[in-house]
Amino acid sequence: MTDRFLQDKAALVTGSTQGIGLAIAEALGGAGCRVAIHGLGDAATIESAETAVRDAGAAEVRFFNADLRDPGAIGSMMREAAEWGGVDILVNNAGVQKTTSLEDADTETWNAVITVNLSAAFHTMRLAMPAMGERGYGRVINIASVHGLVASREKAPYVASKFGLVGMSRVAALEYAALGDRASGGVTVNCICPGWTETSLIEPQIEARTQQVGGGRTEGIADLLREKQPSLRMSDPMEIGALAVWLCHRHAHNITGTSVPVDGGWTAQ
């Protein structure tokens, strides 16, 4: 990427050691950003992610391993990020999913999904956004889901968390809409809502569908797509990364409180 328009900015991307989060971190690095990655994984996974973001062009790369189930750990991470130079761009990507019926879902499942998918974003936003307002520039990009816009069976905790994330993002967008100006870029809050995307998060569903149709992995994926996604194509994580970077431009100063589906027409039906 040759347009390094973010070379004076710093970003924190949660859940960015793989998948969509890593793709976003790489894309931001390509635009010249200093990037703090975050997530789980062994030393080799973390080193690989750091190298990928650095090779993409990031001015600097840092790693955080805060447990997003722990508000205290989130607070420590955000303080360290502030001391590192502040967070101009916050991407809440970390998420968990468990497919289960409402009847079979238990308290442990509900708490696990809501805590990581929704509560963690609340804590990072409340701690990062006041400084964004003071600077007159800030971007919060919450990776919701098509399931923040429509429901599916056997996903009550996940759908609730993503609908909640969309709603919370709209509130934050309203509260910060008037801060900054066109020249500074303003403070915006938006959600990206992917449909079927090629990440490890959906592998259990692909495996289950493959067993149902009695074919191979390709047949399982095709059956998933036919059910929901009219384009019959999955998205690539790098496509989500490119959209996230675009939302960081100053000329996106009036795009706030939106939820952008990347779902091949899923929510148009």
Short mmCIF file of C-alpha atoms in Angstrom, two decimals, residues 24-266:
data_model
loop_
_atom_site.label_atom_id
_atom_site.label_comp_id
_atom_site.label_asym_id
_atom_site.label_seq_id
_atom_site.Cartn_x
_atom_site.Cartn_y
_atom_site.Cartn_z
CA ILE A 24 -7.09 -5.41 9.69
CA ALA A 25 -3.83 -4.94 11.60
CA GLU A 26 -1.86 -5.59 8.40
CA ALA A 27 -4.00 -3.16 6.43
CA LEU A 28 -3.56 -0.43 9.04
CA GLY A 29 0.17 -1.12 9.09
CA GLY A 30 0.22 -0.74 5.34
CA ALA A 31 -1.23 2.74 5.77
CA GLY A 32 1.70 3.66 8.02
CA CYS A 33 0.06 3.18 11.41
CA ARG A 34 1.78 2.12 14.59
CA VAL A 35 -0.16 -1.03 15.44
CA ALA A 36 -0.77 -2.75 18.76
CA ILE A 37 -1.95 -6.29 18.18
CA HIS A 38 -3.67 -8.35 20.83
CA GLY A 39 -4.84 -11.89 21.32
CA LEU A 40 -4.13 -15.43 22.25
CA GLY A 41 -1.71 -17.96 20.88
CA ASP A 42 1.64 -19.57 21.41
CA ALA A 43 4.90 -17.70 20.98
CA ALA A 44 5.23 -18.76 17.34
CA THR A 45 1.73 -17.53 16.47
CA ILE A 46 2.33 -14.17 18.13
CA GLU A 47 5.73 -13.73 16.49
CA SER A 48 4.25 -14.61 13.11
CA ALA A 49 1.49 -12.00 13.56
CA GLU A 50 3.97 -9.32 14.63
CA THR A 51 6.16 -10.08 11.63
CA ALA A 52 3.20 -9.96 9.23
CA VAL A 53 2.08 -6.54 10.49
CA ARG A 54 5.63 -5.19 10.47
CA ASP A 55 6.23 -6.51 6.94
CA ALA A 56 2.99 -4.86 5.83
CA GLY A 57 4.58 -1.52 6.65
CA ALA A 58 3.64 -0.70 10.24
CA ALA A 59 5.84 2.02 11.73
CA GLU A 60 5.94 0.05 14.99
CA VAL A 61 4.30 -3.12 16.33
CA ARG A 62 3.47 -3.95 19.92
CA PHE A 63 1.70 -6.95 21.44
CA PHE A 64 -0.81 -7.05 24.29
CA ASN A 65 -2.20 -10.22 25.86
CA ALA A 66 -4.90 -8.79 28.14
CA ASP A 67 -7.63 -11.21 29.15
CA LEU A 68 -10.76 -9.52 27.78
CA ARG A 69 -12.88 -11.31 30.37
CA ASP A 70 -11.19 -9.19 33.04
CA PRO A 71 -12.06 -5.45 33.16
CA GLY A 72 -8.95 -4.86 35.27
CA ALA A 73 -6.72 -6.40 32.60
CA ILE A 74 -8.44 -4.30 29.94
CA GLY A 75 -7.83 -1.19 32.03
CA SER A 76 -4.13 -2.02 32.33
CA MET A 77 -3.85 -2.58 28.59
CA MET A 78 -5.53 0.72 27.79
CA ARG A 79 -3.28 2.60 30.22
CA GLU A 80 -0.20 1.05 28.64
CA ALA A 81 -1.52 1.91 25.19
CA ALA A 82 -2.06 5.51 26.30
CA GLU A 83 1.52 5.67 27.57
CA TRP A 84 2.66 4.21 24.24
CA GLY A 85 1.24 7.30 22.54
CA GLY A 86 -2.49 6.85 22.73
CA VAL A 87 -5.07 5.01 20.65
CA ASP A 88 -6.28 6.95 17.61
CA ILE A 89 -7.92 3.91 16.06
CA LEU A 90 -9.62 1.22 18.12
CA VAL A 91 -10.78 -1.96 16.43
CA ASN A 92 -12.80 -4.31 18.62
CA ASN A 93 -12.50 -7.55 16.72
CA ALA A 94 -12.04 -10.21 19.40
CA GLY A 95 -15.01 -12.54 19.58
CA VAL A 96 -16.20 -15.99 20.52
CA GLN A 97 -19.12 -18.00 19.25
CA LYS A 98 -20.92 -21.12 20.36
CA THR A 99 -23.78 -22.62 18.41
CA THR A 100 -26.48 -23.89 20.73
CA SER A 101 -30.24 -23.78 21.07
CA LEU A 102 -31.81 -21.40 23.57
CA GLU A 103 -32.96 -24.42 25.54
CA ASP A 104 -29.49 -25.92 25.76
CA ALA A 105 -27.57 -22.69 26.35
CA ASP A 106 -26.36 -22.34 29.91
CA THR A 107 -25.16 -19.47 32.08
CA GLU A 108 -21.52 -20.23 31.40
CA THR A 109 -22.03 -20.02 27.64
CA TRP A 110 -24.04 -16.80 27.87
CA ASN A 111 -21.49 -15.09 30.11
CA ALA A 112 -18.52 -16.21 28.00
CA VAL A 113 -19.97 -14.83 24.77
CA ILE A 114 -21.39 -11.57 26.17
CA THR A 115 -18.24 -10.80 28.17
CA VAL A 116 -15.85 -11.03 25.23
CA ASN A 117 -18.07 -9.86 22.39
CA LEU A 118 -19.84 -6.97 24.10
CA SER A 119 -18.54 -6.06 27.55
CA ALA A 120 -14.89 -5.95 26.45
CA ALA A 121 -15.77 -3.48 23.68
CA PHE A 122 -17.62 -1.34 26.21
CA HIS A 123 -14.52 -1.14 28.38
CA THR A 124 -12.06 -0.38 25.58
CA MET A 125 -14.36 2.28 24.14
CA ARG A 126 -15.06 4.07 27.40
CA LEU A 127 -11.33 4.21 28.14
CA ALA A 128 -10.10 5.18 24.64
CA MET A 129 -12.72 7.60 23.37
CA PRO A 130 -12.33 10.60 25.72
CA ALA A 131 -8.78 11.16 24.45
CA MET A 132 -10.01 10.81 20.87
CA GLY A 133 -12.49 13.58 21.57
CA GLU A 134 -9.75 15.80 22.98
CA ARG A 135 -7.60 15.27 19.88
CA GLY A 136 -10.48 15.82 17.48
CA TYR A 137 -9.72 12.58 15.63
CA GLY A 138 -10.64 9.04 16.46
CA ARG A 139 -11.96 5.93 14.82
CA VAL A 140 -13.75 3.10 16.57
CA ILE A 141 -14.47 0.18 14.28
CA ASN A 142 -16.38 -2.64 15.91
CA ILE A 143 -16.41 -5.92 14.07
CA ALA A 144 -19.98 -7.00 14.65
CA SER A 145 -21.50 -9.56 12.31
CA VAL A 146 -24.37 -10.08 9.96
CA HIS A 147 -25.84 -11.45 13.19
CA GLY A 148 -25.85 -7.94 14.57
CA LEU A 149 -28.49 -7.17 11.95
CA VAL A 150 -30.47 -10.39 11.55
CA ALA A 151 -30.93 -13.52 13.61
CA SER A 152 -30.30 -17.19 13.02
CA ARG A 153 -31.40 -20.23 14.93
CA GLU A 154 -29.18 -21.68 17.69
CA LYS A 155 -27.15 -18.52 18.18
CA ALA A 156 -28.99 -16.62 20.93
CA PRO A 157 -25.93 -15.53 22.97
CA TYR A 158 -23.94 -14.59 19.86
CA VAL A 159 -26.79 -12.70 18.20
CA ALA A 160 -27.56 -10.88 21.45
CA SER A 161 -23.92 -9.83 21.80
CA LYS A 162 -23.68 -8.53 18.24
CA PHE A 163 -27.04 -6.70 18.31
CA GLY A 164 -25.80 -5.14 21.55
CA LEU A 165 -22.53 -4.12 19.93
CA VAL A 166 -24.37 -2.41 17.08
CA GLY A 167 -26.63 -0.57 19.51
CA MET A 168 -23.77 0.54 21.76
CA SER A 169 -21.84 1.77 18.73
CA ARG A 170 -24.75 3.95 17.67
CA VAL A 171 -24.96 5.52 21.13
CA ALA A 172 -21.22 6.26 21.15
CA ALA A 173 -21.45 7.69 17.63
CA LEU A 174 -24.12 10.14 18.77
CA GLU A 175 -22.22 11.17 21.89
CA TYR A 176 -19.01 11.94 19.97
CA ALA A 177 -20.45 13.10 16.63
CA ALA A 178 -19.79 16.83 17.12
CA LEU A 179 -16.20 16.51 18.35
CA GLY A 180 -13.46 17.50 15.96
CA ASP A 181 -14.14 18.86 12.49
CA ARG A 182 -13.61 18.09 8.83
CA ALA A 183 -9.96 19.13 8.97
CA SER A 184 -9.11 17.00 12.00
CA GLY A 185 -11.29 14.12 10.84
CA GLY A 186 -13.72 13.99 13.75
CA VAL A 187 -14.50 11.02 15.95
CA THR A 188 -16.55 8.26 14.36
CA VAL A 189 -17.90 4.92 15.51
CA ASN A 190 -18.98 2.30 13.01
CA CYS A 191 -19.58 -1.43 12.78
CA ILE A 192 -18.50 -3.78 10.05
CA CYS A 193 -20.88 -6.73 9.79
CA PRO A 194 -19.30 -9.64 7.91
CA GLY A 195 -21.28 -12.55 6.60
CA TRP A 196 -19.51 -15.80 5.81
CA THR A 197 -15.79 -15.02 5.86
CA GLU A 198 -12.86 -17.41 5.51
CA THR A 199 -11.70 -17.65 9.14
CA SER A 200 -11.21 -20.38 11.71
CA LEU A 201 -14.25 -19.14 13.66
CA ILE A 202 -16.66 -20.77 11.22
CA GLU A 203 -14.79 -24.07 10.86
CA PRO A 204 -17.07 -25.92 13.33
CA GLN A 205 -20.10 -24.88 11.28
CA ILE A 206 -18.43 -25.94 8.05
CA GLU A 207 -17.60 -29.32 9.57
CA ALA A 208 -21.15 -29.79 10.84
CA ARG A 209 -22.63 -28.86 7.46
CA THR A 210 -20.19 -31.15 5.67
CA GLN A 211 -21.42 -34.06 7.76
CA GLN A 212 -25.05 -33.13 7.06
CA VAL A 213 -24.66 -33.05 3.29
CA GLY A 214 -22.45 -36.12 3.25
CA GLY A 215 -19.83 -34.60 0.97
CA GLY A 216 -16.46 -32.95 1.34
CA ARG A 217 -15.52 -29.57 2.77
CA THR A 218 -16.26 -27.82 -0.53
CA GLU A 219 -19.80 -29.19 -0.53
CA GLY A 220 -20.28 -28.15 3.08
CA ILE A 221 -19.22 -24.56 2.35
CA ALA A 222 -21.43 -24.43 -0.73
CA ASP A 223 -24.42 -25.58 1.30
CA LEU A 224 -23.81 -22.88 3.92
CA LEU A 225 -23.58 -20.20 1.26
CA ARG A 226 -26.73 -21.31 -0.56
CA GLU A 227 -28.73 -21.01 2.63
CA LYS A 228 -27.81 -17.42 3.50
CA GLN A 229 -25.38 -15.60 1.20
CA PRO A 230 -26.77 -14.90 -2.31
CA SER A 231 -23.38 -14.08 -3.83
CA LEU A 232 -22.35 -17.70 -3.15
CA ARG A 233 -18.89 -16.35 -2.31
CA MET A 234 -17.12 -16.05 1.02
CA SER A 235 -15.30 -12.84 1.89
CA ASP A 236 -11.56 -12.74 2.35
CA PRO A 237 -10.35 -11.18 5.63
CA MET A 238 -8.19 -8.73 3.67
CA GLU A 239 -11.36 -7.27 2.18
CA ILE A 240 -12.56 -6.45 5.69
CA GLY A 241 -9.16 -4.91 6.38
CA ALA A 242 -9.42 -2.65 3.35
CA LEU A 243 -12.84 -1.42 4.47
CA ALA A 244 -11.56 -0.69 7.97
CA VAL A 245 -8.72 1.41 6.58
CA TRP A 246 -11.10 3.34 4.35
CA LEU A 247 -13.22 4.25 7.37
CA CYS A 248 -10.11 5.79 8.97
CA HIS A 249 -9.71 8.43 6.26
CA ARG A 250 -10.44 12.01 7.23
CA HIS A 251 -12.90 12.16 4.34
CA ALA A 252 -14.98 9.57 6.23
CA HIS A 253 -15.61 12.15 8.99
CA ASN A 254 -19.38 12.12 8.41
CA ILE A 255 -19.73 8.36 8.30
CA THR A 256 -20.64 7.44 11.84
CA GLY A 257 -23.21 5.28 13.59
CA THR A 258 -23.40 2.97 10.59
CA SER A 259 -23.31 -0.81 10.32
CA VAL A 260 -21.80 -1.89 7.02
CA PRO A 261 -22.75 -5.42 5.91
CA VAL A 262 -20.15 -7.38 3.95
CA ASP A 263 -22.45 -10.30 3.38
CA GLY A 264 -23.03 -10.94 -0.31
CA GLY A 265 -26.66 -9.78 -0.04
CA TRP A 266 -27.57 -11.80 3.07
#
